[in-house]
Amino acid sequence: MSARAAGAPSLQGVARCGSRLGRIMRLMFTANGLMSYLFLYAPILVLVIFSFNASRFVTDWAGFSLRWYAKLFDDAAMMAALKNSLIVAFASTLVSTLFGTMTALAMERYEFFGKLGLDALLYLPIIIPEISMAVMLLLFFILARIPLGITTIIISHIAFNISFVTVVVRARLAGMDRQLEEAAQDLYANELKTFWRVTLPLMMPGILAGALMAFTLSLDDFVITFFTAGVGSTTLPLRIYSMVKLGITPEINAVSTVLIAASMTLVLFSLLLQRERRTEKVRNI
Amino acid sequence: MISEQVARKTSLWELLRRRPGLQALVLLLPSLFWLIVFFAFPLLIVLVYSFLRRGPYGQIVWDFNLENYGRFLDPLYLKIFLRSFKIATLTTVFCFLFGYPMAYWMATRPRRWRNALLLLLMIPFWTNFLVRTYAWILILRDTGLINNVLMSVGLIRQPLPLFGNDFAIIVGLVYGWFPDMVLPCYAAIERLDFSLVEAAQDLYANELRAFARIIFPLSLPGVIAGSILVFIPSLGAYVTPDLLGGAKSVMIGNIIQNQFLTVRDYPFGSAISFALMTLMLIAALVYFRVGGRTL
């Protein structure tokens, strides 16, 4: 009863009836729910567990060992890929966060001609299949005679990250209380001062969440990077891919585990920052 | 001199201050530039290229024709298109069969649990897709976890064909897009007025009937939105068939890659890519129509 008092539309009504059919149905729902979580986490657990396997045979357990992690640090190609990944992620996050935040401000605070069209243009990179975006960028770089390399990867990552940052920051702006800004202006702060002292600090959780999301998307991207990379600009996902194609090794499990841990941490932070107001719409894209 | 500079600066600032339209333009300029040059323009190139032809030496021949789109009917490609549609459809069906009850279960937990359950659903979704797909190789291949366990227990003698076929692709895609089905369904179910269910039960409808007649029909927009969100990326999948499907199970995404990186028939690759994008756009419009955006 307490759950209902809190306004929770729960199955209390069904529970009250407590017929046999109802019990069986609830049991099946619970079983399906738990199995689904198992399905979602099992592959990740398998990866993590076998990354600590001492054996060189990937799925034969031979005791706990950190040797594959140690091997990662000795692998020059892997370290170069890590460096490239970080350069790309930092550069694309910096630019797309700045551009995306500015766009969000314009979209949320101003009325102008062509807003609807711009909205569509902003949603397109999120909607279209990655492979389509990848090949059109490749074709563009070839025709524009821009040599493929780390620059083209960064350009491409900015192109899809702007949209994601805009969506996240806009959500924050839309949920913001404008009374504080009005109060500041009532107290004779000019527009610029109001922006720096009130609007920007209030937007900050959204901007940070957007930046973290952009960083994760950039760090994790494979398809678009695969098509826009050149010689010597291999990122971590590309390195993992080429290793998988050559044959499964425990080292792949180790680097995969590192990547999963990194993106889980980043995303958790990003979601927590966004949560403040929008708990019901965790992923509003 | 200095005062003149200050005056000019102030007037510029004043101009910006007085004209909100100008402010919006300044704010939009960087993104607009980027999206036009590195997104809209490449998109246009692909569209134009899809009507051109590749010459015998790999050069581009500028005669506008619909030949590339006609080649879709070539049995070789038609087979792959149909397989892609089949795989995407089956993926959507399985996501629904397991995802809808999951969403219902989550939405009927006590409120304090729901956010945690949602977060738990989202976390794997946001981790590296390539890596998560790779993990399925460890589980499904002939010497993988499932076959190893089943063989050591003695249930089977030959490894089950779990890897390098359509089955593996569907498992990988269901795994990849499962939350995309659950979230819209959850949002639709969670906002339902459950007093309707109680009313039905007061009128002696049993649980199954109340579910089939009230909850499910009312949450249908969520199901449609979720189905689109799963079907779209499944149809355009590239990594999953590449890693789990092997040489035998090829999908649309793989032909596009093949045209661009191996055969270098850019016009044909562009045509397939553009057709795929058009399908996605239509689906996206339906999605927004159904109210997916508010879900």
PDB file of C-alpha atoms in Angstrom, chain B residues 62-183:
ATOM      1  CA  TRP B  62      29.550  11.780 -66.094  1.00  0.00           C
ATOM      2  CA  ASP B  63      26.399  10.535 -67.731  1.00  0.00           C
ATOM      3  CA  PHE B  64      23.363  10.678 -65.533  1.00  0.00           C
ATOM      4  CA  ASN B  65      21.520   7.365 -65.433  1.00  0.00           C
ATOM      5  CA  LEU B  66      19.593   5.104 -63.093  1.00  0.00           C
ATOM      6  CA  GLU B  67      21.722   2.069 -63.894  1.00  0.00           C
ATOM      7  CA  ASN B  68      23.076   1.751 -60.341  1.00  0.00           C
ATOM      8  CA  TYR B  69      19.605   1.617 -58.884  1.00  0.00           C
ATOM      9  CA  GLY B  70      18.609  -0.895 -61.560  1.00  0.00           C
ATOM     10  CA  ARG B  71      21.435  -3.149 -60.418  1.00  0.00           C
ATOM     11  CA  PHE B  72      19.613  -3.636 -57.105  1.00  0.00           C
ATOM     12  CA  LEU B  73      17.520  -6.213 -58.942  1.00  0.00           C
ATOM     13  CA  ASP B  74      20.595  -8.263 -59.895  1.00  0.00           C
ATOM     14  CA  PRO B  75      19.930 -11.643 -58.198  1.00  0.00           C
ATOM     15  CA  LEU B  76      23.342 -11.500 -56.505  1.00  0.00           C
ATOM     16  CA  TYR B  77      22.491  -8.257 -54.676  1.00  0.00           C
ATOM     17  CA  LEU B  78      18.778  -8.913 -54.378  1.00  0.00           C
ATOM     18  CA  LYS B  79      19.583 -12.012 -52.352  1.00  0.00           C
ATOM     19  CA  ILE B  80      21.710 -10.008 -49.940  1.00  0.00           C
ATOM     20  CA  PHE B  81      19.084  -7.258 -49.617  1.00  0.00           C
ATOM     21  CA  LEU B  82      16.396  -9.828 -48.853  1.00  0.00           C
ATOM     22  CA  ARG B  83      18.639 -11.555 -46.329  1.00  0.00           C
ATOM     23  CA  SER B  84      19.318  -8.208 -44.642  1.00  0.00           C
ATOM     24  CA  PHE B  85      15.597  -7.519 -44.396  1.00  0.00           C
ATOM     25  CA  LYS B  86      15.001 -11.007 -43.010  1.00  0.00           C
ATOM     26  CA  ILE B  87      17.732 -10.623 -40.402  1.00  0.00           C
ATOM     27  CA  ALA B  88      16.566  -7.139 -39.391  1.00  0.00           C
ATOM     28  CA  THR B  89      12.957  -8.349 -39.106  1.00  0.00           C
ATOM     29  CA  LEU B  90      13.866 -11.375 -37.004  1.00  0.00           C
ATOM     30  CA  THR B  91      16.064  -9.173 -34.803  1.00  0.00           C
ATOM     31  CA  THR B  92      13.128  -6.825 -34.242  1.00  0.00           C
ATOM     32  CA  VAL B  93      10.774  -9.715 -33.451  1.00  0.00           C
ATOM     33  CA  PHE B  94      13.134 -11.249 -30.896  1.00  0.00           C
ATOM     34  CA  CYS B  95      13.840  -7.876 -29.324  1.00  0.00           C
ATOM     35  CA  PHE B  96      10.104  -7.413 -28.929  1.00  0.00           C
ATOM     36  CA  LEU B  97       9.452 -10.928 -27.573  1.00  0.00           C
ATOM     37  CA  PHE B  98      11.981 -10.475 -24.780  1.00  0.00           C
ATOM     38  CA  GLY B  99      12.101  -6.690 -24.570  1.00  0.00           C
ATOM     39  CA  TYR B 100       8.422  -5.964 -24.087  1.00  0.00           C
ATOM     40  CA  PRO B 101       7.965  -8.239 -21.056  1.00  0.00           C
ATOM     41  CA  MET B 102      11.223  -6.811 -19.742  1.00  0.00           C
ATOM     42  CA  ALA B 103       9.874  -3.268 -20.110  1.00  0.00           C
ATOM     43  CA  TYR B 104       6.614  -4.282 -18.425  1.00  0.00           C
ATOM     44  CA  TRP B 105       8.459  -5.892 -15.565  1.00  0.00           C
ATOM     45  CA  MET B 106      10.673  -2.836 -15.077  1.00  0.00           C
ATOM     46  CA  ALA B 107       7.772  -0.404 -15.253  1.00  0.00           C
ATOM     47  CA  THR B 108       5.856  -2.312 -12.588  1.00  0.00           C
ATOM     48  CA  ARG B 109       8.707  -2.390 -10.051  1.00  0.00           C
ATOM     49  CA  PRO B 110       8.502  -0.002  -7.079  1.00  0.00           C
ATOM     50  CA  ARG B 111       9.448   3.512  -8.145  1.00  0.00           C
ATOM     51  CA  ARG B 112      12.672   3.604  -6.157  1.00  0.00           C
ATOM     52  CA  TRP B 113      14.005   0.607  -8.105  1.00  0.00           C
ATOM     53  CA  ARG B 114      13.160   1.814 -11.566  1.00  0.00           C
ATOM     54  CA  ASN B 115      15.982   4.268 -12.139  1.00  0.00           C
ATOM     55  CA  ALA B 116      18.535   1.727 -11.003  1.00  0.00           C
ATOM     56  CA  LEU B 117      17.037  -0.868 -13.364  1.00  0.00           C
ATOM     57  CA  LEU B 118      17.140   1.639 -16.221  1.00  0.00           C
ATOM     58  CA  LEU B 119      20.741   2.525 -15.495  1.00  0.00           C
ATOM     59  CA  LEU B 120      21.630  -1.162 -15.401  1.00  0.00           C
ATOM     60  CA  LEU B 121      20.028  -1.521 -18.829  1.00  0.00           C
ATOM     61  CA  MET B 122      21.850   1.488 -20.259  1.00  0.00           C
ATOM     62  CA  ILE B 123      25.389   0.832 -19.078  1.00  0.00           C
ATOM     63  CA  PRO B 124      26.310  -2.019 -21.443  1.00  0.00           C
ATOM     64  CA  PHE B 125      24.563  -0.172 -24.243  1.00  0.00           C
ATOM     65  CA  TRP B 126      27.022   2.679 -24.032  1.00  0.00           C
ATOM     66  CA  THR B 127      30.178   0.588 -23.954  1.00  0.00           C
ATOM     67  CA  ASN B 128      32.198  -0.197 -27.035  1.00  0.00           C
ATOM     68  CA  PHE B 129      30.018  -1.956 -29.592  1.00  0.00           C
ATOM     69  CA  LEU B 130      32.930  -3.578 -31.418  1.00  0.00           C
ATOM     70  CA  VAL B 131      34.249  -5.083 -28.206  1.00  0.00           C
ATOM     71  CA  ARG B 132      30.836  -6.345 -27.140  1.00  0.00           C
ATOM     72  CA  THR B 133      30.360  -7.951 -30.538  1.00  0.00           C
ATOM     73  CA  TYR B 134      33.789  -9.532 -30.292  1.00  0.00           C
ATOM     74  CA  ALA B 135      32.791 -11.059 -26.954  1.00  0.00           C
ATOM     75  CA  TRP B 136      30.162 -13.116 -28.763  1.00  0.00           C
ATOM     76  CA  ILE B 137      32.889 -14.753 -30.857  1.00  0.00           C
ATOM     77  CA  LEU B 138      34.330 -16.148 -27.623  1.00  0.00           C
ATOM     78  CA  ILE B 139      30.919 -17.514 -26.694  1.00  0.00           C
ATOM     79  CA  LEU B 140      29.592 -18.783 -30.034  1.00  0.00           C
ATOM     80  CA  ARG B 141      32.485 -20.118 -32.107  1.00  0.00           C
ATOM     81  CA  ASP B 142      33.189 -23.841 -32.508  1.00  0.00           C
ATOM     82  CA  THR B 143      35.740 -23.844 -29.714  1.00  0.00           C
ATOM     83  CA  GLY B 144      33.804 -21.197 -27.808  1.00  0.00           C
ATOM     84  CA  LEU B 145      32.272 -21.256 -24.368  1.00  0.00           C
ATOM     85  CA  ILE B 146      28.896 -22.820 -25.227  1.00  0.00           C
ATOM     86  CA  ASN B 147      30.277 -25.588 -27.433  1.00  0.00           C
ATOM     87  CA  ASN B 148      33.116 -26.302 -24.993  1.00  0.00           C
ATOM     88  CA  VAL B 149      30.722 -26.705 -22.100  1.00  0.00           C
ATOM     89  CA  LEU B 150      28.189 -28.796 -24.038  1.00  0.00           C
ATOM     90  CA  MET B 151      30.923 -31.083 -25.382  1.00  0.00           C
ATOM     91  CA  SER B 152      32.684 -31.576 -22.057  1.00  0.00           C
ATOM     92  CA  VAL B 153      29.364 -32.430 -20.441  1.00  0.00           C
ATOM     93  CA  GLY B 154      28.861 -34.912 -23.260  1.00  0.00           C
ATOM     94  CA  LEU B 155      25.591 -33.537 -24.570  1.00  0.00           C
ATOM     95  CA  ILE B 156      26.979 -33.147 -28.083  1.00  0.00           C
ATOM     96  CA  ARG B 157      29.848 -34.679 -30.041  1.00  0.00           C
ATOM     97  CA  GLN B 158      30.090 -32.165 -32.853  1.00  0.00           C
ATOM     98  CA  PRO B 159      30.151 -28.422 -32.111  1.00  0.00           C
ATOM     99  CA  LEU B 160      26.810 -26.754 -32.819  1.00  0.00           C
ATOM    100  CA  PRO B 161      26.846 -24.350 -35.783  1.00  0.00           C
ATOM    101  CA  LEU B 162      26.405 -21.209 -33.713  1.00  0.00           C
ATOM    102  CA  PHE B 163      28.967 -19.012 -35.425  1.00  0.00           C
ATOM    103  CA  GLY B 164      29.548 -17.627 -38.908  1.00  0.00           C
ATOM    104  CA  ASN B 165      25.881 -17.685 -39.939  1.00  0.00           C
ATOM    105  CA  ASP B 166      22.630 -15.716 -39.759  1.00  0.00           C
ATOM    106  CA  PHE B 167      21.968 -17.044 -36.258  1.00  0.00           C
ATOM    107  CA  ALA B 168      25.148 -15.451 -34.903  1.00  0.00           C
ATOM    108  CA  ILE B 169      24.309 -12.145 -36.580  1.00  0.00           C
ATOM    109  CA  ILE B 170      20.812 -12.118 -35.091  1.00  0.00           C
ATOM    110  CA  VAL B 171      22.170 -12.884 -31.612  1.00  0.00           C
ATOM    111  CA  GLY B 172      24.690 -10.053 -31.974  1.00  0.00           C
ATOM    112  CA  LEU B 173      22.088  -7.590 -33.234  1.00  0.00           C
ATOM    113  CA  VAL B 174      19.480  -8.472 -30.598  1.00  0.00           C
ATOM    114  CA  TYR B 175      22.211  -8.023 -28.022  1.00  0.00           C
ATOM    115  CA  GLY B 176      23.281  -4.712 -29.499  1.00  0.00           C
ATOM    116  CA  TRP B 177      19.861  -3.088 -29.859  1.00  0.00           C
ATOM    117  CA  PHE B 178      17.853  -4.705 -27.058  1.00  0.00           C
ATOM    118  CA  PRO B 179      17.730  -1.513 -24.928  1.00  0.00           C
ATOM    119  CA  ASP B 180      16.414   0.412 -27.940  1.00  0.00           C
ATOM    120  CA  MET B 181      13.300  -1.773 -27.795  1.00  0.00           C
ATOM    121  CA  VAL B 182      12.968  -1.784 -24.016  1.00  0.00           C
ATOM    122  CA  LEU B 183      13.252   1.971 -23.428  1.00  0.00           C
TER     123      LEU B 183
END
